[in-house]
Short mmCIF file of C-alpha atoms and ligand atoms in Angstrom, two decimals:
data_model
loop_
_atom_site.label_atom_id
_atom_site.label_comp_id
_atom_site.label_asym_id
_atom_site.label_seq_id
_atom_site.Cartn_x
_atom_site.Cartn_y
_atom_site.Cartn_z
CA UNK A 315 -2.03 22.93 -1.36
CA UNK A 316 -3.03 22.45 2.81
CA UNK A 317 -5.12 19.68 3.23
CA UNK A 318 -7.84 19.28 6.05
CA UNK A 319 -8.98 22.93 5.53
CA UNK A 320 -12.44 22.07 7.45
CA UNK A 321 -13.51 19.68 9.97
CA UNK A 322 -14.27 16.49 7.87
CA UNK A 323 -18.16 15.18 7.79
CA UNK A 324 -18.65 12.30 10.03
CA UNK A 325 -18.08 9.36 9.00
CA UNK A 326 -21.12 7.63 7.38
CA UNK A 327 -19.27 4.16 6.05
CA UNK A 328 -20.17 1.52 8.86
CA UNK A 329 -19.82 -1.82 8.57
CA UNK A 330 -21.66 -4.58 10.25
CA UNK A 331 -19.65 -4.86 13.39
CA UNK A 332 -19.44 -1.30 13.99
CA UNK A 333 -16.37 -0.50 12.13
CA UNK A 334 -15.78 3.17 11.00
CA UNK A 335 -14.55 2.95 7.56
CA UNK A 336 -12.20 6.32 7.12
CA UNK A 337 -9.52 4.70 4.73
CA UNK A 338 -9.80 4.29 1.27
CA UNK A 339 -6.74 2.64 -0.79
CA UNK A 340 -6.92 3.72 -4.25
CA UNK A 341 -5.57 1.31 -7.47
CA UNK A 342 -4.59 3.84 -10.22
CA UNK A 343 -3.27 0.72 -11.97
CA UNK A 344 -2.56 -2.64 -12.42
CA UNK A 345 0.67 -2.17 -14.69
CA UNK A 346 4.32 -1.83 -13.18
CA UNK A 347 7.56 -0.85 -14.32
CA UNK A 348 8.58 -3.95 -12.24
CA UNK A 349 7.73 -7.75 -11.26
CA UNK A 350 8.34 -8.36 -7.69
CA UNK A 351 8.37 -11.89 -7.17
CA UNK A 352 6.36 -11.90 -4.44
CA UNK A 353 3.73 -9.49 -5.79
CA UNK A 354 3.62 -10.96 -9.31
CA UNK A 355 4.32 -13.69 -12.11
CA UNK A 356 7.24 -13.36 -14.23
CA UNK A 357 4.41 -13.16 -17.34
CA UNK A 358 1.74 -10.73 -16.64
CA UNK A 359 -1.43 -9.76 -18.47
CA UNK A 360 -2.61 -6.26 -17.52
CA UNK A 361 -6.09 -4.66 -17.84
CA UNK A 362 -7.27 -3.45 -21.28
CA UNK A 363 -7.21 0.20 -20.93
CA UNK A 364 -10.76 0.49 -21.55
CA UNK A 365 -11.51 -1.36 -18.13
CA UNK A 366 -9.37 0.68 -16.14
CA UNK A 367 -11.27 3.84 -14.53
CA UNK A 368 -10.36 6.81 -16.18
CA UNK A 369 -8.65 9.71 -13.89
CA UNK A 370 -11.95 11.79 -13.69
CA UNK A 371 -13.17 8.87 -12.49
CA UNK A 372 -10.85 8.26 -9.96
CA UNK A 373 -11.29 11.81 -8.93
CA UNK A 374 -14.91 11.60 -8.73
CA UNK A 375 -14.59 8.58 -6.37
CA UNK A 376 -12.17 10.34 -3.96
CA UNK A 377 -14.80 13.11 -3.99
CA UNK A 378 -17.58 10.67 -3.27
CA UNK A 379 -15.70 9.10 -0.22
CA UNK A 380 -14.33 12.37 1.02
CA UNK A 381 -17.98 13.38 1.32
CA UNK A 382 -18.76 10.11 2.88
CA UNK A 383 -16.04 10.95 5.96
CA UNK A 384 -13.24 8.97 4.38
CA UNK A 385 -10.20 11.41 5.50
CA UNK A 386 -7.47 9.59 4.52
CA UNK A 387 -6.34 8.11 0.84
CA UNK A 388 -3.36 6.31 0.23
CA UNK A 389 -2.48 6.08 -4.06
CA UNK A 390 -2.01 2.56 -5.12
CA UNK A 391 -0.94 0.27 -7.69
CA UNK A 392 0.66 -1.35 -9.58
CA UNK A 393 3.28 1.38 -9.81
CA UNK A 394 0.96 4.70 -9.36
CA UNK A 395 3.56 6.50 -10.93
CA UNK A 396 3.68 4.99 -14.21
CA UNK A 397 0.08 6.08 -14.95
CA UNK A 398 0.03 8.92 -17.60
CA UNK A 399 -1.05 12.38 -16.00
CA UNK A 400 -1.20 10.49 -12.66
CA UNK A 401 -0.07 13.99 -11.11
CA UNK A 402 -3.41 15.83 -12.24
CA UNK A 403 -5.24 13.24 -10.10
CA UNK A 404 -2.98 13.86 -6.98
CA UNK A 405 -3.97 17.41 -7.65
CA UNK A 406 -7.60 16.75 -8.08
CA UNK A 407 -7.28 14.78 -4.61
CA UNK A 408 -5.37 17.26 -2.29
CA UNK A 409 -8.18 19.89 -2.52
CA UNK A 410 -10.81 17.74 -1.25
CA UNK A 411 -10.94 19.31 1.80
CA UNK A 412 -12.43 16.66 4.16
CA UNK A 413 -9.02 14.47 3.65
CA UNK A 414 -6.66 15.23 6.35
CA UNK A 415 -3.91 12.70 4.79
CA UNK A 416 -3.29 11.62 1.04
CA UNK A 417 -0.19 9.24 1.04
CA UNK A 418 1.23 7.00 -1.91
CA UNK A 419 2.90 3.99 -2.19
CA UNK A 420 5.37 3.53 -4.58
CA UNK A 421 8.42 1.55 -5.66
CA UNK A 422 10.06 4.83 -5.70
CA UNK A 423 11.62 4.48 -9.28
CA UNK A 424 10.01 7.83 -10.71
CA UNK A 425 10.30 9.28 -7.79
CA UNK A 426 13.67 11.58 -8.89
CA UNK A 427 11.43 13.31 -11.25
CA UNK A 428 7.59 13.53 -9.28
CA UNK A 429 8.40 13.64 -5.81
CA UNK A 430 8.47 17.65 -6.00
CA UNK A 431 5.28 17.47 -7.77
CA UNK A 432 3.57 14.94 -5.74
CA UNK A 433 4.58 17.14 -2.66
CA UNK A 434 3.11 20.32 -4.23
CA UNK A 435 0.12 18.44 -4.82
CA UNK A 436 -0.59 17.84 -1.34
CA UNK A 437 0.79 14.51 -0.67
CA UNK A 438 1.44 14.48 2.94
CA UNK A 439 3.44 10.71 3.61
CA UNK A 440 5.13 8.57 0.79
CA UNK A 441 5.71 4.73 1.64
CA UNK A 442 8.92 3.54 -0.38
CA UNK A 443 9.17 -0.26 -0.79
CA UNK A 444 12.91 -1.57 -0.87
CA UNK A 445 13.65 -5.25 -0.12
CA UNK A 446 17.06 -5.07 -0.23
CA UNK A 447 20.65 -2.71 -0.52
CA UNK A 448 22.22 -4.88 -2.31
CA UNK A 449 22.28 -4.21 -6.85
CA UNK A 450 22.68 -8.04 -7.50
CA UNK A 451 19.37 -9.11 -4.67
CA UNK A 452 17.41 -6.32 -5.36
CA UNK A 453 17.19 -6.74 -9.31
CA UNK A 454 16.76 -11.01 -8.69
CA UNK A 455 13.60 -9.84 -6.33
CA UNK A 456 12.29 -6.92 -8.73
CA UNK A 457 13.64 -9.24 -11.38
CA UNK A 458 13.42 -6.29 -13.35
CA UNK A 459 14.71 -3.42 -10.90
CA UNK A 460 18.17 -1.18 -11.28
CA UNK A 461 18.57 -0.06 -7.74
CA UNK A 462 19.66 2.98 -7.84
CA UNK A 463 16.84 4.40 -9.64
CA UNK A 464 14.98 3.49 -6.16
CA UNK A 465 18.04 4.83 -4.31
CA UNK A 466 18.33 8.00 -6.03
CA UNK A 467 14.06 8.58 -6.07
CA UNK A 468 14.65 7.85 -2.15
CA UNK A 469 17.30 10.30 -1.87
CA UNK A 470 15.03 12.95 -3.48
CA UNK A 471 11.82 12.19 -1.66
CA UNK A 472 13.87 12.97 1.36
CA UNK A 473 15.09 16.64 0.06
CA UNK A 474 11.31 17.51 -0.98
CA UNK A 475 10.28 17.79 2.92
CA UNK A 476 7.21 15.02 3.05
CA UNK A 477 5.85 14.61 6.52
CA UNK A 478 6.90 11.48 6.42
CA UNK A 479 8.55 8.64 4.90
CA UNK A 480 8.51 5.07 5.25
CA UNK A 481 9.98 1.81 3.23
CA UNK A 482 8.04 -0.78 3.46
CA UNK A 483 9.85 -4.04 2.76
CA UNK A 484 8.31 -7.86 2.70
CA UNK A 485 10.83 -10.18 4.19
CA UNK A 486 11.27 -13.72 2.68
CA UNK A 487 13.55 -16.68 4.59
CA UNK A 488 17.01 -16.50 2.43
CA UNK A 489 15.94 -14.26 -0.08
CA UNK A 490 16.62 -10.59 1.87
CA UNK A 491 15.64 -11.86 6.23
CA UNK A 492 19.72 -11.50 6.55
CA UNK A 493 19.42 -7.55 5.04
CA UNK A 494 16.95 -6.36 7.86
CA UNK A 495 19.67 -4.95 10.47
CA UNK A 496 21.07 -2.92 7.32
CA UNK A 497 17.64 -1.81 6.08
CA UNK A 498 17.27 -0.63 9.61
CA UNK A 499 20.98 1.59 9.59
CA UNK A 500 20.00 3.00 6.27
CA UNK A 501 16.51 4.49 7.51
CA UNK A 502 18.01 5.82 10.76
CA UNK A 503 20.91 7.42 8.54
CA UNK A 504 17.84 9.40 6.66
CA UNK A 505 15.82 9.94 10.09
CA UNK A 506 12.54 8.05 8.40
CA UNK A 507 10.48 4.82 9.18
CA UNK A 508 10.52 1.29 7.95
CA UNK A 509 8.13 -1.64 8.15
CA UNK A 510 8.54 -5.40 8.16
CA UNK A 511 5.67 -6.83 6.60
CA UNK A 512 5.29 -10.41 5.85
CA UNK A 513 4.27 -12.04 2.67
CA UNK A 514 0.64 -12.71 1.90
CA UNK A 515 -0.78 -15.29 -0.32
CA UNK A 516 -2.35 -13.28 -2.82
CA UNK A 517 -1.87 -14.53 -6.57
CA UNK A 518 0.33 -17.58 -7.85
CA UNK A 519 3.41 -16.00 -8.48
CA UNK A 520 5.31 -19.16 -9.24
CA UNK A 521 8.49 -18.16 -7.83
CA UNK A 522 8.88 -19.83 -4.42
CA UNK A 523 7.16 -21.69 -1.66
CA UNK A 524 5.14 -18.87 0.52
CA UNK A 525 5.64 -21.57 3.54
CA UNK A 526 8.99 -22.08 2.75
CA UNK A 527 9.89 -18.46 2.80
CA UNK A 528 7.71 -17.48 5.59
CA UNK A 529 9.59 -15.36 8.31
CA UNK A 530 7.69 -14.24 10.96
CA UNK A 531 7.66 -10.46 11.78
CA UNK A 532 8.58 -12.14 15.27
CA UNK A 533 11.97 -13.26 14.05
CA UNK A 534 12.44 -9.84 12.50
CA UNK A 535 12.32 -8.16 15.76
CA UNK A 536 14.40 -11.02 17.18
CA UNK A 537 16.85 -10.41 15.08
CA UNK A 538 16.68 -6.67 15.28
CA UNK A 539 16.91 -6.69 18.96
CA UNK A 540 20.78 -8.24 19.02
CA UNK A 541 21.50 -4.70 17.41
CA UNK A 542 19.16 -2.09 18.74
CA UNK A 543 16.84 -1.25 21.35
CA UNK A 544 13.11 -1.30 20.23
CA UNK A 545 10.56 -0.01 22.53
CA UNK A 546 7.08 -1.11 21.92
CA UNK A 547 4.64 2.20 21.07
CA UNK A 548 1.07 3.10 20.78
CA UNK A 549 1.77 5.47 18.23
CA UNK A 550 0.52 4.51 15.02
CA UNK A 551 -0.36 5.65 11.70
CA UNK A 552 -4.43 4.13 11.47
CA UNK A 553 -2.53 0.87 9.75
CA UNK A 554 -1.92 -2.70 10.96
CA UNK A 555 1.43 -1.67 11.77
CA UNK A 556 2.53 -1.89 14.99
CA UNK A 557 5.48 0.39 15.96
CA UNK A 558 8.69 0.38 17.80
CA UNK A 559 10.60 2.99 18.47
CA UNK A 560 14.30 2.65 18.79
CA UNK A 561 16.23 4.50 21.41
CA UNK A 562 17.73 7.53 20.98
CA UNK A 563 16.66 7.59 17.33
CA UNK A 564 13.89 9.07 14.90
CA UNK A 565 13.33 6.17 13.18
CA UNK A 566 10.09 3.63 14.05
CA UNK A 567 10.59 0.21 13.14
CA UNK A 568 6.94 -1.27 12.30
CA UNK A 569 5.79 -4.79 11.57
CA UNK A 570 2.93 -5.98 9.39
CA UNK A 571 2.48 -9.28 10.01
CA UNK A 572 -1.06 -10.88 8.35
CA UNK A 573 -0.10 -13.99 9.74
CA UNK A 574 1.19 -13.75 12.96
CA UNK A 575 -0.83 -11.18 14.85
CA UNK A 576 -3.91 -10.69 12.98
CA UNK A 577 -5.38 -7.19 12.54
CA UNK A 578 -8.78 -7.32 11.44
CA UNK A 579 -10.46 -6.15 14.48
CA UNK A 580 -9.19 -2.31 13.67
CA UNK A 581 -9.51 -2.74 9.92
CA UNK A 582 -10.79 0.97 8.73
CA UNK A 583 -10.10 0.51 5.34
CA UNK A 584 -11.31 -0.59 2.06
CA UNK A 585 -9.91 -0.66 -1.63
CA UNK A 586 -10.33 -0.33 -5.45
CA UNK A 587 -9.10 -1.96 -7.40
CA UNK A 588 -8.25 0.36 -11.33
CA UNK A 589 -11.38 -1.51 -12.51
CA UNK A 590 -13.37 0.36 -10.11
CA UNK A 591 -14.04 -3.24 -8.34
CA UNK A 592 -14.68 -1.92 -4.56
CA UNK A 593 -13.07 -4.75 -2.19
CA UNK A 594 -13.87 -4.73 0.95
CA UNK A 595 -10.90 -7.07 2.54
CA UNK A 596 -7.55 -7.63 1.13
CA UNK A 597 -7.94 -11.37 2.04
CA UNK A 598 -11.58 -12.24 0.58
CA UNK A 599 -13.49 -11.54 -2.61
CA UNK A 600 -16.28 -9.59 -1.12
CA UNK A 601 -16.89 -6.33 -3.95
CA UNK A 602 -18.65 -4.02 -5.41
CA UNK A 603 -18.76 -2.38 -9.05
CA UNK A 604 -18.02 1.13 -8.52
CA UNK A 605 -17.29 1.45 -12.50
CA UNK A 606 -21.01 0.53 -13.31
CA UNK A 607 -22.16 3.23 -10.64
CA UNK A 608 -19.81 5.22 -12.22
CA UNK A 609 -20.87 4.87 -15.78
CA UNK A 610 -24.51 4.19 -14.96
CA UNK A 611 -24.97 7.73 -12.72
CA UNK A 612 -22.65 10.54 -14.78
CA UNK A 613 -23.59 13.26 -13.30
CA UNK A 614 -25.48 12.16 -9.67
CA UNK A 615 -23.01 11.23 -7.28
CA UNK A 616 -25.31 10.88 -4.78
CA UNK A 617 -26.23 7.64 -6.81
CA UNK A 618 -22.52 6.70 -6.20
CA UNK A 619 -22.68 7.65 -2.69
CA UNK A 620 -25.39 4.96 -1.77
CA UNK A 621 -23.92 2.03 -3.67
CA UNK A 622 -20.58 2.83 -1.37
CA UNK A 623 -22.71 3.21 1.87
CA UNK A 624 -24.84 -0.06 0.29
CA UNK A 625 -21.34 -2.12 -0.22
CA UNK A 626 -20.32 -1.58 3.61
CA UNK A 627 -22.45 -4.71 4.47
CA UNK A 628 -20.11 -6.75 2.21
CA UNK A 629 -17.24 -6.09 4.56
CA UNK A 630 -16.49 -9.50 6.26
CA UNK A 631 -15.49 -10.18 9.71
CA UNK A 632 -11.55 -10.95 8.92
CA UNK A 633 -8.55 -12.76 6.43
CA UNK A 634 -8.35 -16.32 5.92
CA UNK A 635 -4.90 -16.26 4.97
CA UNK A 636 -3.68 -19.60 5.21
CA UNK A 637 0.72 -20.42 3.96
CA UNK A 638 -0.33 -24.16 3.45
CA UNK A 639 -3.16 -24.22 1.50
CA UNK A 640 -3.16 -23.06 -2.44
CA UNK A 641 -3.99 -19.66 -2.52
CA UNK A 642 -7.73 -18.87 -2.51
CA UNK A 643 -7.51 -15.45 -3.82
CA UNK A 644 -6.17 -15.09 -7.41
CA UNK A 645 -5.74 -11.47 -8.03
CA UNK A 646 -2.32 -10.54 -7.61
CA UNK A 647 -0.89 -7.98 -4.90
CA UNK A 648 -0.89 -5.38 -8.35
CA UNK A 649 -4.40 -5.78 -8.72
CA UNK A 650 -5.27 -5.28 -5.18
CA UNK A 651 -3.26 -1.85 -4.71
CA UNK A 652 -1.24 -2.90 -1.26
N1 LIG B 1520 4.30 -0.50 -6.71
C1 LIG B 1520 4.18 0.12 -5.44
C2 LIG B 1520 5.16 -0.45 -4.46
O1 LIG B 1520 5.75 -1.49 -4.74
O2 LIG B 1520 5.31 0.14 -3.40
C3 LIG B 1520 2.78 0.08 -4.89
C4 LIG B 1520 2.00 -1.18 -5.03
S1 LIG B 1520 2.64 -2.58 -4.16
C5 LIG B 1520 1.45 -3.82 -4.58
C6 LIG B 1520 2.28 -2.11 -2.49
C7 LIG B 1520 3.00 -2.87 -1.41
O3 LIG B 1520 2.56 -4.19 -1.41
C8 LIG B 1520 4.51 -2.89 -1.56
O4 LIG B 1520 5.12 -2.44 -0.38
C9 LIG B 1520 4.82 -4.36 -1.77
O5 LIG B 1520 6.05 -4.70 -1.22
C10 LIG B 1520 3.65 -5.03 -1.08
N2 LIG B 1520 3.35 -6.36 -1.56
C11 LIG B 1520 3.21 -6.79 -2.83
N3 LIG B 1520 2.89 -8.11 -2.87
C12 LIG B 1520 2.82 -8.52 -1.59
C13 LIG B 1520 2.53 -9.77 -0.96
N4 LIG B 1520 2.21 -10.85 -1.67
N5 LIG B 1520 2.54 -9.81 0.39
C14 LIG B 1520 2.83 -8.72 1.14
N6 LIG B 1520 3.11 -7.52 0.61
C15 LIG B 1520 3.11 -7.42 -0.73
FE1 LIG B 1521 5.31 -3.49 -8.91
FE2 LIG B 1521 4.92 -2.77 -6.39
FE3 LIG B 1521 4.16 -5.20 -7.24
FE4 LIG B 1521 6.73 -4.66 -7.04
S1 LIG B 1521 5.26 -4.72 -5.35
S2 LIG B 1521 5.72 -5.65 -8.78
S3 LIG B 1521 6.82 -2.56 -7.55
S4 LIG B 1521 3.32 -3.30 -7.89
#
């Protein structure tokens, strides 16, 4: 199904310091068919089911924002693609026809057996995450993970013709920083992108020392450099990454980097959560209940509409991620939908 069949309304989400909110990441749930170790705790609780928005109401919400000149959404978890029927919604989302771009991120472990469907659904750009090549690092840092499952979902993204692909994979000091020059080979060797991004201090997830395993996006590209040529590009996707290219090849290299070059100033986006909990900043507890608008307002989704356009004065100025101090926001990377 084409997406961005008509010009999209204007945008009408604007925050207190002028940003245009045309981004909306959407949680389709909490639960995951793995534990990173820098996403989550080795013992999880997930969401009673009855707390979770239903799909219709997922697909009322992308409805509501579409009409409210959101034109991209990005699918979200948890693992998106453990959700039962998560396909109809994908479905449901590619005919709004005021989003120009409706992308998913996913640990690609389903992957072998949606990504046709997913594509057919509209889904224009898939981000993969992989933190490492290696069987015996990647299952420590999933601590769950087989890797080829990833490798093989990977393998059939790529056959299925997306617009793009990226992996996405968080670099930690002597867990996977040594893997980066490889991660790099393996996405030129399948022509798509890759991004660095560094760990954020969402969630205790008990497993290391965030400042101990801090490496800066900075020593990535240092490190990249000894082996390629990256040349510094405007091109972007609308994200906080900021792209490289690398000579002679199709491949961007991009770095996320929360800590080191802060990108609030261009932040376009906001999230919910699979409660229906609108957050307005990855890095502060600013929200909104979308479920109670939801619930409250059945049938008027203009109802819906103003609570969004009410939230937008919620949206704070920036982060304040800070490695050394505890961690002053609780929910886990899972809840959040990264
Ligand atoms: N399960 C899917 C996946 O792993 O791609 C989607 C959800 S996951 C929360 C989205 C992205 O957030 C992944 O690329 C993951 O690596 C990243 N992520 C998770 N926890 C993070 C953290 N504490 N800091 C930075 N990135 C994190
Ligand atoms: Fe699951 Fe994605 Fe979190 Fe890993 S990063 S535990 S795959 S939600």
């Amino acid at each position: 199904m084409p997406l961005g069949r008509t010009e999209p309304p204007p945008a009408k989400l604007i925050d207190r310091f002028g940003r245009r909110v045309t981004y909306v990441r959407l949680s389709v749930t909490d639960r995951c068919d793995l534990r990173c170790l820098y996403c989550m705790s080795e013992k999880m609780t997930f969401l009673p089911r009855n707390q979770v928005l239903t799909l219709e109401e997922m697909a009322r919400l992308g409805r509501c924002f579409s009409e409210l000149g959101v034109v991209k959404l990005r699918v979200t978890g948890g693992e998106p693609l453990v959700r039962p029927n998560v396909i109809w919604l994908f479905e449901q989302l590619g005919r709004l026809s005021g989003v120009r771009d409706l992308t998913l991120t996913t640990n690609g472990t389903q992957l072998s057996r949606y990504a046709q469907a997913l594509r057919d659904a509209g889904v224009t750009r898939i981000n993969i995450s992989l933190d490492s090549l290696r069987a015996d690092r990647f299952h420590r840092i999933t601590r769950l993970g087989q890797i080829e499952k990833t490798l093989v979902g990977i393998e059939t993204a790529c056959r299925v013709g997306f617009e793009k692909i990226k992996l996405n994979s968080v670099i930690l000091k002597h867990r996977n920083h040594d893997e980066v020059v490889d991660l790099v080979r393996f996405a030129i060797e399948r022509g798509i992108d890759i991004s660095f991004i560094e760990e954020m201090p969402l969630g205790v997830v008990g497993d290391h020392d965030r400042a101990e395993t801090y490496y800066s996006s900075d020593e990535v590209r240092r490190d990249l450099s000894e082996h390629f040529e990256l040349l510094p590009t405007i091109e972007g996707t609308g994200g906080p990454s900021k792209y490289f290219r690398l000579v002679g090849e199709e491949t961007r290299v991009g770095f996320i980097s929360p800590h080191s070059h802060n990108f609030c100033g261009d932040c376009n986006r906001v999230r919910v959560t699979a409660e229906g909990r609108l957050l307005l900043c990855l890095g502060q507890e600013y929200s909104a209940d979308l479920r109670r608008a939801l619930r409250a307002n059945p049938t008027d989704d203009e109802r819906v509409k103003r609570s969004i356009i009410a939230a937008m004065d919620l949206k704070p100025r920036g982060h304040d991620f800070d490695l050394q101090a505890k961690p002053i926001i609780f929910r886990h990377m899972n809840m959040t939908g990264g």
